[in-house]
Amino acid sequence: MIINHPLLGPRDAQEFVYLGDARLIERPDGLAEGAAQALHDHVFLRDNPAGEHRELWFHEQGDRSWLVVTRNTLTHEITRVELARDVARAKGRSK
Amino acid sequence: MTQPNRIPGGLIDRAQTFSFTFDGKPYRGHPGDTLASALLANGVRLMGRSFKYHRPRGPISAGSDEPNALVELRTGARQEPNTRATVVELFDGLSAQSQNRWPSLAFDALAINDRLSPFFAAGFYYKTFMWPAAFWEKIYEPIIRRAAGLGSLSRLPDPDIYDKGFLHCDVLIIGAGPAGLAAALTAGRSGARVILADEDFRMGGRLNAETHGVGGMAGADWAAQAVAELAGMPNVRVMARTTILGAFDHGIYGAVERVSDHLPVPAAGQPRQILWRIYARRAILAAGATERMIAFEDNDRPGIMLASAVRAYANRWGATAGRRVAVFTNNDDGLRTAEDLRASGVEIAAIIDSRKGEEVVGSRGRLGLRSVTVRGGSGKTRTVECEALAVSGGWNPNLHLTSHHRGRPVWDDTIAAFIPGPGGPGGLVAAGAAAGQLSTHAALRSGAAAAAAALADLGQTAAAFDLPEAEDAPVSITPKWHVAGKGRAWVDPQNDVTVKDVKLAHQEGFRSVEHLKRYTTLGMATDQGKAGNLLGLAVMAEMTGQTIAQTGTTIYRPPYTPVAMGALAGRSREKDFKPTRLTPSHKWAAEQGAEFVEVGMWLRAQWFPKPGETHWRQSVEREVLATRASVGICDVTTLGKIDIQGKDAGAFLDRVYANTFSTLPVGKVRYGLMLREDGMVMDDGTTARLAEDEWVMTTTTANAVPVFRHLEFCRQCLWPDMDVQMISTTEAWAQFSVAGPNARRLLEKVVDQDISDATFPYMACANITVCGGLRARLFRISFSGELAYEIAVPTRYGDAMICELMKAGEEFGAVPYGTESLGVMRVEKGHVAGNELNGQSTALNMGLGKMVSKKKDAIGMVLSQREGMVAEGGLRLVGVRPVDPAQPLTAGSHFIATGKPAVSAHDDGWLTSVVYSPHLGHSIALGYLKNGSARVGERMRAVNLLKKTDVEIEIVSPHFFDPEGERLRA
Amino acid sequence: MPDHSLKSVTPLGHDMPESVTVGPITIAEVTDIAMASVAARQGRIADVADAAQKIGVTLPEAGRHAAGTPCSAFWTGPEMWMVEAPFATHEDIVAALKPVFGDAASLTEQTDAWVRLRVSGADLPRLFERLCNVDLARSSAGDAIRTMIEHLGAFLLIRRPDEIDVISARSSAASLHHALAAAAKSAF
């Protein structure tokens, strides 16, 4: 596969390491009320869609950026690639 | 040695003669020949035996679709089984052997299988070897194993090298026949980056095998001219002998280039083959089409061939399969073979055109065709004497790559064949015969159009392509799949699948094409159904009363043709299997005669044998005792080192470590435990605070890369606004552990600053200088349990530093020690390492539960406190000693209570690490034991059913050595 | 030069950098360039860019190298560069850069973390197509591309069409050198 890196352009997926569902960005606060259940769901419950999936890839043999790749799991078509840091900030994550 | 079936014409170089052997017998051929064409010219039709029935076989084709003429090529280490004689390029001195026969090709003992064929019908495997069950292992399996497989291996290492490589292009053109050449000329002249690949050693495709002209010249000449023009374009790469083996995602294609297969041995330093990964923005599949057989009784005798192959041998190679040839066809194209052969002076014995009601119903000739039996429209039969029969059942487009992404071919009635359907790989289009455009004119036109469309897609303008004049005969075919009869009629010659087998499969309920394939093995051999698939489907369609379109087809997957394992391995063989990382003291250690061990890609000194030491344990015990008695030195560079800086670095470490770091003073080191979010321990190591906002984290050697990746995830995805910057510095520093009661005295000779216990206490760290001014780092940390330091210098001084340390240590009898001694000392001290950090253990399991701070939110903290993971009685780290000190322990043994059977119901845990402790004089172990902390003093057994050991043990504290830590604070 | 007594070795383990020629390709170890990683602190990218000007270099954009005097730099990641300087004058490169960048950037010494092999010769694309997936025909001088060569991560700094610096982990210098030399033997 080819991943169109937002900074570096098209790069072979061989350079990347796959992690999984981009929802891993949304880590619950471990000190909040109900953290045990929230973290359990965060770590163990995942959708496995046949179709569009937002997922995390790490450009290990490149610039070490984590990317959020929107990929169709049936066709491998990639429709969007974003820097995970930008996605995280857009979701309100900060410090 | 004459070549009795050599006829005039062809594209071979008759001025030169090559000698070669087949089954030891010498023959002659010419440059431009294939092994098959040369053998046919020499009057040899019998080239192999079929897989199951060991039927005598000759080639049916003149290309890579060949199912029958499989030979072993070369001898010795370069022997290669299952090469297709039809694509083996002849070279001087070539030696080939037939296979799947014993004792000889003409007399094969296993031909008895042919007589026993009723037992070998479809599904025989499933039916025959079912009972009695006891027979399977002792009788059936050995027999099957002996009979299975084609060809044999040399069992010697392959002496040749195989390369891998990467290519990029705008347009990849697969196949250099008329469509491919027209596409390449169009794209090449337009300035696009083009790769033109063809599996053949001579480009031109069918233009080399036909007599009709293109643009007023011979087709082969037009092709040669086009190839020459393309080869002269700097933007075009012309790759002959190159098979595109698969279409992968997003325009990535795999290709095998056979660089040296046509040479006796590769030139010095040159690869035999190159596996290319091609990045193509667009691709045009111009792979042509493959002719198919008509099934009739005994249609597999040597001499019965595809009409297009008979024509190709005559026109391209000046060879004929026989002096009297009959033609059996269901379409106009077959008639061309008769015309061309006649023009070459070959006698045409008969033309049997099924469209006129005639058909071939049988054949004779045990090792080669002697005659065929023809039934006329009236039902009367006659015998036609002939040495070869040219059969044309129509043409199948070579659409394989279009179905590599599960695209389904669709049926086209006008040419009675499947053509590429929707769902093919993005950016790939078929052109020419591969798209069902079977005339030369149509192929040229569609190739040029496909290139123009691809360029338009890329925003480039295509140069105009003047179509040369070429034949444009319409396809005239009346499908004829098989001739009714009682005998066996082959649909897939390689796997010996007959019309009867297909009918039997249908009778037994296997009606889906996928079941048909698996039950009969139709299309499952080296040719992957190129020869016989469609025939089988057609027979199945007939049985079910459906059309072929309704019946459907199985689809193809990579590779298009078989690929040598060597090409897939590339240079990753033996010592080059993976890169090697060397420690800064490697050269020195090698000079000391160290034994090395692979740790990931690293080579680390495992122990340093001294003269007279005959067993590794002697060396290790000496190293451990000397270290504990005085001082030892070990290269610990391989541990991961990550430089972490930034205003929020301390807070960041608090989030990624289970324990707290932000409170650590500058100049201090702390042991840290890193958890995964699920609460299991991910890694451990020490982290030093070198300055207010500068930290150095160490990781285990194995986890250096995953930990860095994890930290980047935390930094970028979880807390994107934290002021934290990181980079690996593992390679930048040569780091040595100096351990033992004399460690400080040794280092004082090297370090320029005061390192007394008062100024540099346990867990101190500092930037220092050594040897009169070299910048260095010093950490007072200990894995061995001794007074110990780790000293780091810029890597280029690592070699000098180990020498300097050893020199300084001479007066103390300093020893270098390796990873084995490191392991012994850490087990004696009760430190966890890889065996305990196994990915399914918690801090609590390791006896480090108190390290997990609940006052802050760190990765893994919450889930490490789950009910099941903190339950009383869970696994806890313990020490183990044998009750009888003479008894050795074995790692992986299970804890079993005394008097209980060694079954899983009584399994109380296992021994994770076992060493022989020279300090204690017996085996010791660490282990995870249920409710372990409460069981110290208990006697039980360590049982290892694999190694058949059962040792009485006592559970002890995991800290065998200096439990109070007095030595390391000395 | 510091007045300590220790002798350094090159990443390939020699006393002095060595060079080999395989057919038309020359592979030379380069050890006279010191390197430090410069990573901008949060919100300080403008300060980092200004500071870089003071050491003679305009920080390049993604995938590029910028030559300057005395320092040059290539991009390694978002808001992160590798700064190069002459080893003779910048052996302790972090100490030299710290006054310039102050607290605007995190500086980390990288000189000894890497091996730099300068590969020169005509038709380098023919060599590198056997080694990595970089499309040299579409690259130009000043490109700094991170890629993989025989499982090893490596930066290619394209200095000129006929000269490329390959920068990879120091510990596997010998494996990298072997890969380059073997490919040169094979490709020409």
PDB file of N, CA and C in Angstrom, chain B residues 801-855:
ATOM      1  N   MET B 801      38.246   3.050  25.288  1.00  0.00           N
ATOM      2  CA  MET B 801      37.790   3.060  26.684  1.00  0.00           C
ATOM      3  C   MET B 801      37.854   1.671  27.307  1.00  0.00           C
ATOM      4  N   ILE B 802      37.444   0.648  26.547  1.00  0.00           N
ATOM      5  CA  ILE B 802      37.485  -0.699  27.144  1.00  0.00           C
ATOM      6  C   ILE B 802      38.943  -1.071  27.441  1.00  0.00           C
ATOM      7  N   CYS B 803      39.859  -0.672  26.564  1.00  0.00           N
ATOM      8  CA  CYS B 803      41.276  -0.963  26.794  1.00  0.00           C
ATOM      9  C   CYS B 803      41.773  -0.219  28.029  1.00  0.00           C
ATOM     10  N   GLU B 804      41.345   1.041  28.133  1.00  0.00           N
ATOM     11  CA  GLU B 804      41.755   1.878  29.262  1.00  0.00           C
ATOM     12  C   GLU B 804      41.231   1.291  30.579  1.00  0.00           C
ATOM     13  N   LEU B 805      39.968   0.866  30.572  1.00  0.00           N
ATOM     14  CA  LEU B 805      39.368   0.303  31.786  1.00  0.00           C
ATOM     15  C   LEU B 805      40.089  -0.983  32.179  1.00  0.00           C
ATOM     16  N   MET B 806      40.387  -1.810  31.198  1.00  0.00           N
ATOM     17  CA  MET B 806      41.060  -3.073  31.508  1.00  0.00           C
ATOM     18  C   MET B 806      42.466  -2.808  32.042  1.00  0.00           C
ATOM     19  N   LYS B 807      43.109  -1.799  31.462  1.00  0.00           N
ATOM     20  CA  LYS B 807      44.455  -1.464  31.909  1.00  0.00           C
ATOM     21  C   LYS B 807      44.405  -0.966  33.374  1.00  0.00           C
ATOM     22  N   ALA B 808      43.429  -0.094  33.617  1.00  0.00           N
ATOM     23  CA  ALA B 808      43.289   0.433  34.966  1.00  0.00           C
ATOM     24  C   ALA B 808      42.934  -0.672  35.952  1.00  0.00           C
ATOM     25  N   GLY B 809      42.272  -1.706  35.444  1.00  0.00           N
ATOM     26  CA  GLY B 809      41.810  -2.785  36.313  1.00  0.00           C
ATOM     27  C   GLY B 809      42.841  -3.875  36.531  1.00  0.00           C
ATOM     28  N   GLU B 810      43.931  -3.806  35.801  1.00  0.00           N
ATOM     29  CA  GLU B 810      44.944  -4.865  35.892  1.00  0.00           C
ATOM     30  C   GLU B 810      45.327  -5.173  37.341  1.00  0.00           C
ATOM     31  N   GLU B 811      45.588  -4.121  38.098  1.00  0.00           N
ATOM     32  CA  GLU B 811      46.060  -4.336  39.474  1.00  0.00           C
ATOM     33  C   GLU B 811      45.002  -4.985  40.360  1.00  0.00           C
ATOM     34  N   PHE B 812      43.716  -4.914  39.900  1.00  0.00           N
ATOM     35  CA  PHE B 812      42.639  -5.536  40.690  1.00  0.00           C
ATOM     36  C   PHE B 812      42.226  -6.894  40.126  1.00  0.00           C
ATOM     37  N   GLY B 813      42.902  -7.304  39.082  1.00  0.00           N
ATOM     38  CA  GLY B 813      42.500  -8.554  38.433  1.00  0.00           C
ATOM     39  C   GLY B 813      41.142  -8.421  37.760  1.00  0.00           C
ATOM     40  N   ALA B 814      40.874  -7.248  37.176  1.00  0.00           N
ATOM     41  CA  ALA B 814      39.568  -7.009  36.532  1.00  0.00           C
ATOM     42  C   ALA B 814      39.336  -8.004  35.396  1.00  0.00           C
ATOM     43  N   VAL B 815      38.103  -8.455  35.279  1.00  0.00           N
ATOM     44  CA  VAL B 815      37.756  -9.376  34.188  1.00  0.00           C
ATOM     45  C   VAL B 815      36.672  -8.740  33.322  1.00  0.00           C
ATOM     46  N   PRO B 816      36.696  -9.013  32.034  1.00  0.00           N
ATOM     47  CA  PRO B 816      35.529  -8.681  31.230  1.00  0.00           C
ATOM     48  C   PRO B 816      34.487  -9.770  31.464  1.00  0.00           C
ATOM     49  N   TYR B 817      33.227  -9.397  31.512  1.00  0.00           N
ATOM     50  CA  TYR B 817      32.200 -10.443  31.595  1.00  0.00           C
ATOM     51  C   TYR B 817      31.127 -10.226  30.542  1.00  0.00           C
ATOM     52  N   GLY B 818      30.470 -11.334  30.187  1.00  0.00           N
ATOM     53  CA  GLY B 818      29.501 -11.313  29.096  1.00  0.00           C
ATOM     54  C   GLY B 818      28.074 -11.438  29.592  1.00  0.00           C
ATOM     55  N   THR B 819      27.174 -11.670  28.664  1.00  0.00           N
ATOM     56  CA  THR B 819      25.748 -11.675  28.993  1.00  0.00           C
ATOM     57  C   THR B 819      25.377 -12.829  29.920  1.00  0.00           C
ATOM     58  N   GLU B 820      26.109 -13.949  29.846  1.00  0.00           N
ATOM     59  CA  GLU B 820      25.776 -15.079  30.733  1.00  0.00           C
ATOM     60  C   GLU B 820      26.029 -14.690  32.192  1.00  0.00           C
ATOM     61  N   SER B 821      27.198 -14.080  32.437  1.00  0.00           N
ATOM     62  CA  SER B 821      27.514 -13.685  33.814  1.00  0.00           C
ATOM     63  C   SER B 821      26.545 -12.607  34.285  1.00  0.00           C
ATOM     64  N   LEU B 822      26.208 -11.702  33.365  1.00  0.00           N
ATOM     65  CA  LEU B 822      25.216 -10.674  33.671  1.00  0.00           C
ATOM     66  C   LEU B 822      23.937 -11.334  34.156  1.00  0.00           C
ATOM     67  N   GLY B 823      23.527 -12.396  33.452  1.00  0.00           N
ATOM     68  CA  GLY B 823      22.308 -13.120  33.801  1.00  0.00           C
ATOM     69  C   GLY B 823      22.423 -13.811  35.140  1.00  0.00           C
ATOM     70  N   VAL B 824      23.562 -14.441  35.390  1.00  0.00           N
ATOM     71  CA  VAL B 824      23.756 -15.139  36.661  1.00  0.00           C
ATOM     72  C   VAL B 824      23.634 -14.141  37.809  1.00  0.00           C
ATOM     73  N   MET B 825      24.319 -13.002  37.667  1.00  0.00           N
ATOM     74  CA  MET B 825      24.342 -12.053  38.781  1.00  0.00           C
ATOM     75  C   MET B 825      22.978 -11.410  39.020  1.00  0.00           C
ATOM     76  N   ARG B 826      22.230 -11.187  37.940  1.00  0.00           N
ATOM     77  CA  ARG B 826      20.926 -10.560  38.164  1.00  0.00           C
ATOM     78  C   ARG B 826      19.940 -11.549  38.791  1.00  0.00           C
ATOM     79  N   VAL B 827      20.072 -12.844  38.474  1.00  0.00           N
ATOM     80  CA  VAL B 827      19.194 -13.817  39.128  1.00  0.00           C
ATOM     81  C   VAL B 827      19.586 -13.944  40.596  1.00  0.00           C
ATOM     82  N   GLU B 828      20.889 -13.962  40.852  1.00  0.00           N
ATOM     83  CA  GLU B 828      21.335 -14.016  42.257  1.00  0.00           C
ATOM     84  C   GLU B 828      20.768 -12.840  43.043  1.00  0.00           C
ATOM     85  N   LYS B 829      20.649 -11.701  42.344  1.00  0.00           N
ATOM     86  CA  LYS B 829      20.183 -10.473  43.003  1.00  0.00           C
ATOM     87  C   LYS B 829      18.653 -10.373  43.001  1.00  0.00           C
ATOM     88  N   GLY B 830      17.996 -11.228  42.181  1.00  0.00           N
ATOM     89  CA  GLY B 830      16.536 -11.207  42.127  1.00  0.00           C
ATOM     90  C   GLY B 830      15.959 -10.106  41.248  1.00  0.00           C
ATOM     91  N   HIS B 831      16.751  -9.624  40.273  1.00  0.00           N
ATOM     92  CA  HIS B 831      16.236  -8.630  39.326  1.00  0.00           C
ATOM     93  C   HIS B 831      15.466  -9.322  38.203  1.00  0.00           C
ATOM     94  N   VAL B 832      14.359  -8.720  37.797  1.00  0.00           N
ATOM     95  CA  VAL B 832      13.616  -9.298  36.676  1.00  0.00           C
ATOM     96  C   VAL B 832      14.298  -8.901  35.363  1.00  0.00           C
ATOM     97  N   ALA B 833      14.114  -9.749  34.358  1.00  0.00           N
ATOM     98  CA  ALA B 833      14.603  -9.446  33.003  1.00  0.00           C
ATOM     99  C   ALA B 833      13.611 -10.058  32.017  1.00  0.00           C
ATOM    100  N   GLY B 834      14.028 -10.255  30.788  1.00  0.00           N
ATOM    101  CA  GLY B 834      13.122 -10.689  29.716  1.00  0.00           C
ATOM    102  C   GLY B 834      12.216 -11.858  30.075  1.00  0.00           C
ATOM    103  N   ASN B 835      12.745 -12.850  30.764  1.00  0.00           N
ATOM    104  CA  ASN B 835      11.924 -14.029  31.068  1.00  0.00           C
ATOM    105  C   ASN B 835      10.765 -13.686  32.001  1.00  0.00           C
ATOM    106  N   GLU B 836      10.989 -12.689  32.850  1.00  0.00           N
ATOM    107  CA  GLU B 836       9.921 -12.280  33.769  1.00  0.00           C
ATOM    108  C   GLU B 836       9.060 -11.188  33.135  1.00  0.00           C
ATOM    109  N   LEU B 837       9.698 -10.342  32.313  1.00  0.00           N
ATOM    110  CA  LEU B 837       8.965  -9.275  31.603  1.00  0.00           C
ATOM    111  C   LEU B 837       8.356  -9.883  30.341  1.00  0.00           C
ATOM    112  N   ASN B 838       7.452 -10.816  30.534  1.00  0.00           N
ATOM    113  CA  ASN B 838       7.005 -11.635  29.404  1.00  0.00           C
ATOM    114  C   ASN B 838       5.732 -11.127  28.761  1.00  0.00           C
ATOM    115  N   GLY B 839       5.302  -9.919  29.109  1.00  0.00           N
ATOM    116  CA  GLY B 839       4.125  -9.361  28.455  1.00  0.00           C
ATOM    117  C   GLY B 839       2.820  -9.788  29.090  1.00  0.00           C
ATOM    118  N   GLN B 840       2.875 -10.730  30.050  1.00  0.00           N
ATOM    119  CA  GLN B 840       1.635 -11.120  30.724  1.00  0.00           C
ATOM    120  C   GLN B 840       1.817 -11.094  32.236  1.00  0.00           C
ATOM    121  N   SER B 841       2.735 -10.233  32.674  1.00  0.00           N
ATOM    122  CA  SER B 841       2.982 -10.127  34.111  1.00  0.00           C
ATOM    123  C   SER B 841       2.788  -8.692  34.559  1.00  0.00           C
ATOM    124  N   THR B 842       2.260  -8.566  35.766  1.00  0.00           N
ATOM    125  CA  THR B 842       2.033  -7.237  36.331  1.00  0.00           C
ATOM    126  C   THR B 842       3.158  -6.905  37.311  1.00  0.00           C
ATOM    127  N   ALA B 843       3.182  -5.635  37.731  1.00  0.00           N
ATOM    128  CA  ALA B 843       4.144  -5.222  38.740  1.00  0.00           C
ATOM    129  C   ALA B 843       3.959  -6.060  40.005  1.00  0.00           C
ATOM    130  N   LEU B 844       2.703  -6.330  40.336  1.00  0.00           N
ATOM    131  CA  LEU B 844       2.410  -7.123  41.530  1.00  0.00           C
ATOM    132  C   LEU B 844       2.994  -8.529  41.402  1.00  0.00           C
ATOM    133  N   ASN B 845       2.863  -9.126  40.210  1.00  0.00           N
ATOM    134  CA  ASN B 845       3.444 -10.447  39.966  1.00  0.00           C
ATOM    135  C   ASN B 845       4.946 -10.426  40.247  1.00  0.00           C
ATOM    136  N   MET B 846       5.573  -9.314  39.899  1.00  0.00           N
ATOM    137  CA  MET B 846       7.031  -9.224  40.002  1.00  0.00           C
ATOM    138  C   MET B 846       7.487  -8.799  41.392  1.00  0.00           C
ATOM    139  N   GLY B 847       6.524  -8.618  42.266  1.00  0.00           N
ATOM    140  CA  GLY B 847       6.892  -8.164  43.595  1.00  0.00           C
ATOM    141  C   GLY B 847       7.161  -6.671  43.640  1.00  0.00           C
ATOM    142  N   LEU B 848       6.712  -5.952  42.606  1.00  0.00           N
ATOM    143  CA  LEU B 848       6.979  -4.516  42.518  1.00  0.00           C
ATOM    144  C   LEU B 848       5.681  -3.716  42.582  1.00  0.00           C
ATOM    145  N   GLY B 849       4.655  -4.317  43.141  1.00  0.00           N
ATOM    146  CA  GLY B 849       3.335  -3.698  43.157  1.00  0.00           C
ATOM    147  C   GLY B 849       3.326  -2.320  43.809  1.00  0.00           C
ATOM    148  N   LYS B 850       4.198  -2.137  44.789  1.00  0.00           N
ATOM    149  CA  LYS B 850       4.202  -0.855  45.492  1.00  0.00           C
ATOM    150  C   LYS B 850       4.714   0.283  44.627  1.00  0.00           C
ATOM    151  N   MET B 851       5.390  -0.060  43.552  1.00  0.00           N
ATOM    152  CA  MET B 851       5.927   0.986  42.679  1.00  0.00           C
ATOM    153  C   MET B 851       4.837   1.716  41.902  1.00  0.00           C
ATOM    154  N   VAL B 852       3.660   1.055  41.778  1.00  0.00           N
ATOM    155  CA  VAL B 852       2.601   1.671  40.974  1.00  0.00           C
ATOM    156  C   VAL B 852       1.904   2.742  41.803  1.00  0.00           C
ATOM    157  N   SER B 853       2.159   3.987  41.463  1.00  0.00           N
ATOM    158  CA  SER B 853       1.568   5.092  42.201  1.00  0.00           C
ATOM    159  C   SER B 853       0.111   5.263  41.790  1.00  0.00           C
ATOM    160  N   LYS B 854      -0.762   5.365  42.780  1.00  0.00           N
ATOM    161  CA  LYS B 854      -2.181   5.568  42.473  1.00  0.00           C
ATOM    162  C   LYS B 854      -2.567   7.033  42.609  1.00  0.00           C
ATOM    163  N   LYS B 855      -1.587   7.856  42.909  1.00  0.00           N
ATOM    164  CA  LYS B 855      -1.878   9.278  43.110  1.00  0.00           C
ATOM    165  C   LYS B 855      -1.867  10.052  41.808  1.00  0.00           C
TER     166      LYS B 855
END
